[in-house]
Tab-separated table of C-alpha atoms in Angstrom:
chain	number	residue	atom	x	y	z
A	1	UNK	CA	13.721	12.383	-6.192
A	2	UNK	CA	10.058	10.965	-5.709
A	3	UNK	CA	10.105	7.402	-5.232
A	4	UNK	CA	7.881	5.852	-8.235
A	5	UNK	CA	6.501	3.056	-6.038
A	6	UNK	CA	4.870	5.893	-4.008
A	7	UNK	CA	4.435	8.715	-6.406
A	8	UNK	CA	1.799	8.425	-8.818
A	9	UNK	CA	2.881	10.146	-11.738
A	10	UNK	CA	3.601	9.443	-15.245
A	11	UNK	CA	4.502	11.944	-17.970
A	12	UNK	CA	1.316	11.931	-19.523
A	13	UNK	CA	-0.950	11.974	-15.812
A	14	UNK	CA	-0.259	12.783	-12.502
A	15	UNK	CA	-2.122	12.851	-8.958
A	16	UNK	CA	-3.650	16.661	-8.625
A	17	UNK	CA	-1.840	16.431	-5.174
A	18	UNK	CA	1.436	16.440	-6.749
A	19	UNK	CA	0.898	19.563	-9.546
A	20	UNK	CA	3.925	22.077	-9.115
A	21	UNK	CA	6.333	18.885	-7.903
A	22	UNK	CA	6.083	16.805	-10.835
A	23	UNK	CA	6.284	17.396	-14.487
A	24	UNK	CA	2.943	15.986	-16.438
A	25	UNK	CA	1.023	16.796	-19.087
A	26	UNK	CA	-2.207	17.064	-16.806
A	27	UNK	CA	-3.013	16.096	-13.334
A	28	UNK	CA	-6.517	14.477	-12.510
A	29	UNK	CA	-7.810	14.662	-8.519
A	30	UNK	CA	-8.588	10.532	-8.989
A	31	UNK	CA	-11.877	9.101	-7.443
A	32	UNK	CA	-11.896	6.406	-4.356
A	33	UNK	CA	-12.686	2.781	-4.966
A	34	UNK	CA	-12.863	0.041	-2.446
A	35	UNK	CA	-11.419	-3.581	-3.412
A	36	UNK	CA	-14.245	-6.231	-3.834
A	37	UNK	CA	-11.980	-9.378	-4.689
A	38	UNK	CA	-10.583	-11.204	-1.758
A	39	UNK	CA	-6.654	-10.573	-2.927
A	40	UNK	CA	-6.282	-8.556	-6.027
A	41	UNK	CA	-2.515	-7.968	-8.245
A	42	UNK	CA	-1.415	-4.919	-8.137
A	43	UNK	CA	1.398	-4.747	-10.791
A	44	UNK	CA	4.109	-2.613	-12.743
A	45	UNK	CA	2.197	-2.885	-16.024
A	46	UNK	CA	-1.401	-2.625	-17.628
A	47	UNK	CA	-1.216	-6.464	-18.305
A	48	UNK	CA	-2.018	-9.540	-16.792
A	49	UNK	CA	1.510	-11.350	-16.848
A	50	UNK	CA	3.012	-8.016	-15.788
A	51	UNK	CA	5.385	-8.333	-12.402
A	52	UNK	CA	3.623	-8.486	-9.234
A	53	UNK	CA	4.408	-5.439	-7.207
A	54	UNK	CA	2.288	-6.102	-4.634
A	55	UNK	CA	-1.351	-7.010	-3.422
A	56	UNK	CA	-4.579	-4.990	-2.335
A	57	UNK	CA	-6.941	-7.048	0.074
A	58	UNK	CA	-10.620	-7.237	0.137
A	59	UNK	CA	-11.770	-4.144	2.071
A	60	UNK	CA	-8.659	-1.960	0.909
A	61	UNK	CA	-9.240	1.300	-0.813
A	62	UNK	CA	-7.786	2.817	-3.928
A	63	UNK	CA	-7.269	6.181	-5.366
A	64	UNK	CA	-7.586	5.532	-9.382
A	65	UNK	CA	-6.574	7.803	-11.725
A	66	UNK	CA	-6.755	6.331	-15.045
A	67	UNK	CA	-8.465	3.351	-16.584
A	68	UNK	CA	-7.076	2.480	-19.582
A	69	UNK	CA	-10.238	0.762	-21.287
A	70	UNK	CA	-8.769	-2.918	-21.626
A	71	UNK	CA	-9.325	-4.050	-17.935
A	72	UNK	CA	-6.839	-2.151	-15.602
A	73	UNK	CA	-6.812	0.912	-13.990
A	74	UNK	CA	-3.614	2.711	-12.603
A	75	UNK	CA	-3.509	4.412	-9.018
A	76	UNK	CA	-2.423	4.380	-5.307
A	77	UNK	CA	-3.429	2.017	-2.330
A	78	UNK	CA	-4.490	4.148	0.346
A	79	UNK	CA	-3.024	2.524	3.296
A	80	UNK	CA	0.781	2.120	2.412
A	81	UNK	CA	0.800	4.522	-0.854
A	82	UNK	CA	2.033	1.564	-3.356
A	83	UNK	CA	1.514	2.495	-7.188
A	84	UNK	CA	0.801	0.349	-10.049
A	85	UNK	CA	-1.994	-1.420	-11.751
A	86	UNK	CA	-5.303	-3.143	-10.481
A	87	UNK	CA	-7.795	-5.318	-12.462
A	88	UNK	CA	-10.672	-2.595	-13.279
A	89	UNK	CA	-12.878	-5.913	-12.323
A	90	UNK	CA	-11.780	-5.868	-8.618
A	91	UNK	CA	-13.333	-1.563	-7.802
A	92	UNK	CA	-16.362	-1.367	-6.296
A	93	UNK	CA	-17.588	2.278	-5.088
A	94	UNK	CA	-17.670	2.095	-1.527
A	95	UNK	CA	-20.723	1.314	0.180
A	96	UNK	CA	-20.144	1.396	4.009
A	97	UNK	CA	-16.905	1.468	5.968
A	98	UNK	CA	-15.070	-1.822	7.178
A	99	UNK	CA	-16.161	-2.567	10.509
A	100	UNK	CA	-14.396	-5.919	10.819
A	101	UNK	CA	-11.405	-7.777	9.613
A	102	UNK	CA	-9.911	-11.493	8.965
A	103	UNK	CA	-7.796	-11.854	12.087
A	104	UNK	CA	-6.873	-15.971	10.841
A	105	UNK	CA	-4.468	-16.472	8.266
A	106	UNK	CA	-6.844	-17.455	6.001
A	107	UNK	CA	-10.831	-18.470	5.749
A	108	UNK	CA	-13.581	-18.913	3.997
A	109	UNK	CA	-16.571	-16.682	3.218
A	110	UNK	CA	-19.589	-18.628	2.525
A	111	UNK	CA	-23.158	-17.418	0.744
A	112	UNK	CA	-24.958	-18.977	3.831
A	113	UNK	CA	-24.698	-19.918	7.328
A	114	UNK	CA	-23.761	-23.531	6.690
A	115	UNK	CA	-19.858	-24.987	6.225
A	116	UNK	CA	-21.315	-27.084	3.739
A	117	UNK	CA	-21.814	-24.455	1.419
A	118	UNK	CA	-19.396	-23.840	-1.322
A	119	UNK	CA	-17.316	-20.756	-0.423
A	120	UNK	CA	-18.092	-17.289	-2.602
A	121	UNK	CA	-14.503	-16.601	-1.355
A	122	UNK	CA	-11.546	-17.271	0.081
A	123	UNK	CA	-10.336	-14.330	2.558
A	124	UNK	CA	-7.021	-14.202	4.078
A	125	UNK	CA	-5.424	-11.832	6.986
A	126	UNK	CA	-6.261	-8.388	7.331
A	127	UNK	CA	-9.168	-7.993	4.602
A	128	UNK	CA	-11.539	-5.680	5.711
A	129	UNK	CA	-15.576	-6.654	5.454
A	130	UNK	CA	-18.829	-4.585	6.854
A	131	UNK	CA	-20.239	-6.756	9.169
A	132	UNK	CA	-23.739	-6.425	9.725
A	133	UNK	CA	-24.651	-8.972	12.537
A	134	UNK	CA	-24.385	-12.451	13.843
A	135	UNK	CA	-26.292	-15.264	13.209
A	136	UNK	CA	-24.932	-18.506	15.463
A	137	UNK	CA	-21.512	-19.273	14.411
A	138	UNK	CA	-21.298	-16.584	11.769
A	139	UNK	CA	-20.485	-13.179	10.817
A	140	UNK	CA	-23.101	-11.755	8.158
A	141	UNK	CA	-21.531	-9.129	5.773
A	142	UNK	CA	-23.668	-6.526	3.916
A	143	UNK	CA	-21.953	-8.369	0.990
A	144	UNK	CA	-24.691	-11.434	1.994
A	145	UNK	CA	-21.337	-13.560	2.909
A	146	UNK	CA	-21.291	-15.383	6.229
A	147	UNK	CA	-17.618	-16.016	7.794
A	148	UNK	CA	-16.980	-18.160	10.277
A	149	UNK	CA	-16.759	-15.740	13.957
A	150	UNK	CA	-13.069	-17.174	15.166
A	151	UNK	CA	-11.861	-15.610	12.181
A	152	UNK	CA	-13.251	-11.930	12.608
A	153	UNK	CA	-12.422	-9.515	14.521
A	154	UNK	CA	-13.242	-5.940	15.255
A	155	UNK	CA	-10.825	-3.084	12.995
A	156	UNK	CA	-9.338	-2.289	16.382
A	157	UNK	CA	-8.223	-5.680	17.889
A	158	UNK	CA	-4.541	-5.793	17.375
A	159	UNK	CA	-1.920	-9.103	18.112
A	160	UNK	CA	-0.151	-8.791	20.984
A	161	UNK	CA	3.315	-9.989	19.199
A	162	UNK	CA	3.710	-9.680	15.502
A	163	UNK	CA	6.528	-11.877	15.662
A	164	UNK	CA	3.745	-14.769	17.041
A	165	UNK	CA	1.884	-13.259	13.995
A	166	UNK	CA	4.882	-13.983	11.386
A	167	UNK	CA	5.304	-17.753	12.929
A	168	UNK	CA	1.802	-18.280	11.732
A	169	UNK	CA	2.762	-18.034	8.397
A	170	UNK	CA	5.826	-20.929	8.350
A	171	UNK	CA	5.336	-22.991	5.300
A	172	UNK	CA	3.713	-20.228	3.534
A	173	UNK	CA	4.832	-20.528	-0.064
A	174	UNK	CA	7.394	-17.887	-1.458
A	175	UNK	CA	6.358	-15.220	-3.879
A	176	UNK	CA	7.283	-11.954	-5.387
A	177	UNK	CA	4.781	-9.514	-4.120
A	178	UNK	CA	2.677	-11.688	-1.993
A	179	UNK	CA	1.140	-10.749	1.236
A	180	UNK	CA	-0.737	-13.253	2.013
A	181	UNK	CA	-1.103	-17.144	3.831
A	182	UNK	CA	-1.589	-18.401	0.086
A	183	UNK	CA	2.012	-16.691	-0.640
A	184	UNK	CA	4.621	-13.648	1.075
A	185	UNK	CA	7.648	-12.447	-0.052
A	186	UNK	CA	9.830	-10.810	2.799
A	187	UNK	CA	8.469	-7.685	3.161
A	188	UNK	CA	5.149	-8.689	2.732
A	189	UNK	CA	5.318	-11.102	5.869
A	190	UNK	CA	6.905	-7.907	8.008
A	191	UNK	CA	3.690	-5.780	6.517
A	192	UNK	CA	0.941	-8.822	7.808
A	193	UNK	CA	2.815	-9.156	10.970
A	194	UNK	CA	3.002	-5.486	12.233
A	195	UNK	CA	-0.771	-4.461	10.636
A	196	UNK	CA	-2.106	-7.161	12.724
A	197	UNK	CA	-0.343	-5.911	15.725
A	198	UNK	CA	-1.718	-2.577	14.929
A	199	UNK	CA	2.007	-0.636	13.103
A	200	UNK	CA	1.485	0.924	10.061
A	201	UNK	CA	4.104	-0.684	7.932
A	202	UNK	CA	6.079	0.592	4.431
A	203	UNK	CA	5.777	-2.020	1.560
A	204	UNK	CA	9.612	-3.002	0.436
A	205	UNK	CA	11.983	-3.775	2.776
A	206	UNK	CA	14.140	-0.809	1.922
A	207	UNK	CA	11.037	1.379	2.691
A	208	UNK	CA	10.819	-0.711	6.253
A	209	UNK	CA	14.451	-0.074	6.923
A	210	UNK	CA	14.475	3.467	6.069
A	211	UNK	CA	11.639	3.930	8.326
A	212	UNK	CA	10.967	1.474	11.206
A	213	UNK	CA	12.615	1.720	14.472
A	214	UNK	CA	16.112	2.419	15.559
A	215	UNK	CA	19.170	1.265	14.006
A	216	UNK	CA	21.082	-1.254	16.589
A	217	UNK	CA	24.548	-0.231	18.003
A	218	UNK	CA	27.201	-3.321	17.486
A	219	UNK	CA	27.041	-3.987	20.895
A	220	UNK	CA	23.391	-4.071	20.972
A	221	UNK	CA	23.106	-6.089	17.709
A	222	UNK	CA	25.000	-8.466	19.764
A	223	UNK	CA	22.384	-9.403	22.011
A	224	UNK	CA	19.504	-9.560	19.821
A	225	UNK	CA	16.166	-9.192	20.499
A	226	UNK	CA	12.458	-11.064	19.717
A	227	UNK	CA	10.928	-8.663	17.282
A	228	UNK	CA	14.252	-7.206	15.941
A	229	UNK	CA	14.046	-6.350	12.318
A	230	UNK	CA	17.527	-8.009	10.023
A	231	UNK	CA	17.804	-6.195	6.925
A	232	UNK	CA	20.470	-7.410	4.109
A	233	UNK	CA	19.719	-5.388	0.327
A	234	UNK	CA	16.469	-6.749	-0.862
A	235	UNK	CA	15.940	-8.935	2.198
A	236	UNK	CA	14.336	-8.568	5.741
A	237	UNK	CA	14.084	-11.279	8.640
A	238	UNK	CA	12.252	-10.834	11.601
A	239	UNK	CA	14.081	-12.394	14.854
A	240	UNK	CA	12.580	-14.978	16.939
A	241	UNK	CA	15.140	-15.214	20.037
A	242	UNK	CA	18.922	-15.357	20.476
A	243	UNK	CA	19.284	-17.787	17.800
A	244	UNK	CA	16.681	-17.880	15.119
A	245	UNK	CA	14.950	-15.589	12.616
A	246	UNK	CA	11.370	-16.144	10.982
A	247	UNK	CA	11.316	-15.014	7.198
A	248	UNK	CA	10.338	-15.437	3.942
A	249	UNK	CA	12.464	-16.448	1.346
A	250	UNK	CA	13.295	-17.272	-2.214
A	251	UNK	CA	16.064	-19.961	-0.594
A	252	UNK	CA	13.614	-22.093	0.948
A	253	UNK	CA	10.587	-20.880	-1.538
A	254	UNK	CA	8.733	-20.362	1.701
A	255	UNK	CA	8.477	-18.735	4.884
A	256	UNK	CA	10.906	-20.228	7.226
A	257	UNK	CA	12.514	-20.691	10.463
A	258	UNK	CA	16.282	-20.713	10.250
A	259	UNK	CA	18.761	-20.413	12.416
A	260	UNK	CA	20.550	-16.719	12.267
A	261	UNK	CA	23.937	-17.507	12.095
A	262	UNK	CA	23.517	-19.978	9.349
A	263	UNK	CA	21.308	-18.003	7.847
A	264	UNK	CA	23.805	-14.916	7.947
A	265	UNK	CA	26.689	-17.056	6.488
A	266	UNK	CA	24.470	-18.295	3.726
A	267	UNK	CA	23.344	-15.010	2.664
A	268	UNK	CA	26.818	-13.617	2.918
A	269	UNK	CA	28.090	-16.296	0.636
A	270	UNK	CA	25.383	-15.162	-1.697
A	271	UNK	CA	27.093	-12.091	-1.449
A	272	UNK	CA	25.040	-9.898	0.818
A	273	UNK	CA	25.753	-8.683	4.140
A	274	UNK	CA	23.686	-7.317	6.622
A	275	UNK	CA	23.138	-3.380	5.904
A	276	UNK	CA	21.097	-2.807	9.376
A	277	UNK	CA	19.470	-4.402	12.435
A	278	UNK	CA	16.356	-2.240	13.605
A	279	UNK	CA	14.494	-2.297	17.007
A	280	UNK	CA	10.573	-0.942	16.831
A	281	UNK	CA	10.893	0.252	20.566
């Protein structure tokens, strides 16, 4: 069965892609928008206190396929295939492809080339901007926004360790959908981490365990390694060293460093146990 998270299709309207493995009542080819807000919801439902499946970033594009006339239109991110619901404010037709992207964890875009200048937006890992030139200190986007140059980078500059990438974010408040310094769930953190280091990443953790790496023997998951992926139902931790793991979590309501044991035995007393340990090479 198609996984709805990944298959945009409803009874009534389905992606032209999928005619002749779906059942709808009409299938529509969709048209490409680009995200213009610097994070923008993308949830289950046509409405504004609707769960938060996930997030789009600035830069991100979108195939829409229906807008339903009261401010949201339903589609599928491009880059990891996620389904659901965007503010119809946030699409913008695409202008010119991304050149650059934020490579801090978060930062500020300002209308001109002075820090004293109140931000047009706030901009946070891995949004995607059209940088025209430089001008001193700054980046110039052909949005008119001026970004500070420590915190750009060219699309193909990739982190040397996503795991240094994920210890970035410690302190980063918990939440449900969130991929981003101003909140991460679990999964979210593992998607930031390993698109900065240049690995296309799945959404959900189950998607990341189904798909990422190599399952660990037991003798292997014995001596654990930096960059080694923990997955428990619903939950993934990213391992630091022999002893510790880097993840967010609903526990601390942030992204934390724990030790692994304790954080094993804590979860286990929740009443989850581990389900796989996954190396990426």
């Amino acid at each position: 069965m198609d996984d709805p998270r990944l298959t945009p299709a409803r009874p009534d309207l389905a992606a032209q892609y999928l005619e002749g493995r779906v059942r709808a009542a009409r299938f529509v080819a969709g048209e490409e928008f680009e995200i213009a807000d610097g994070i923008a919801p993308l949830r289950s439902e046509p409405f504004s206190n609707a769960m938060l499946s996930t997030q789009a970033l600035k830069g991100e594009s979108a195939i829409i396929y229906d807008r339903n006339g009261e401010g949201w239109a339903w589609g599928q991110l491009k880059r990891d295939g996620y389904v659901g619901w965007l503010p119809d404010r946030t699409l913008v037709t695409p202008a010119a492809a991304p050149t650059h992207k934020v490579t801090a964890t978060s930062t500020f875009a300002f209308p001109g080339p002075s820090i004293k200048l109140v931000p047009a937006d706030t901009l946070v890992m891995g949004a995607m901007l059209s940088v025209l030139r430089e001008d001193g200190a700054f980046a110039v986007t052909r949005d008119g926004w001026y970004l500070p140059l420590p915190h750009v980078g060219r699309l193909d500059r990739h982190e040397p360790d996503f795991v240094a990438v994920a210890e970035r974010f410690v302190g980063t408040p918990y939440l449900w959908g969130g991929k981003s310094s101003l909140g991460a769930d679990c999964s979210g953190l593992v998607q930031i981490s390993l698109n900065a280091a240049g690995i296309e990443c799945p959404r959900d953790s189950d998607m990341q365990r189904d798909n990422l790496g190599r399952v660990l023997d037991p003798a292997e998951s014995r001596k654990l390694q930096r960059g080694d992926l923990m997955f428990w139902n619903g939950h993934v931790a990213i391992v630091r060293d022999a002893d510790t793991i880097v993840h967010a979590n609903a526990y601390h309501m942030a992204t934390a460093i724990e030790n692994t044991n304790d954080a094993i035995a804590r979860i286990k007393a929740a009443g989850s146990e581990i389900t796989a340990i996954k190396r990426l090479t």
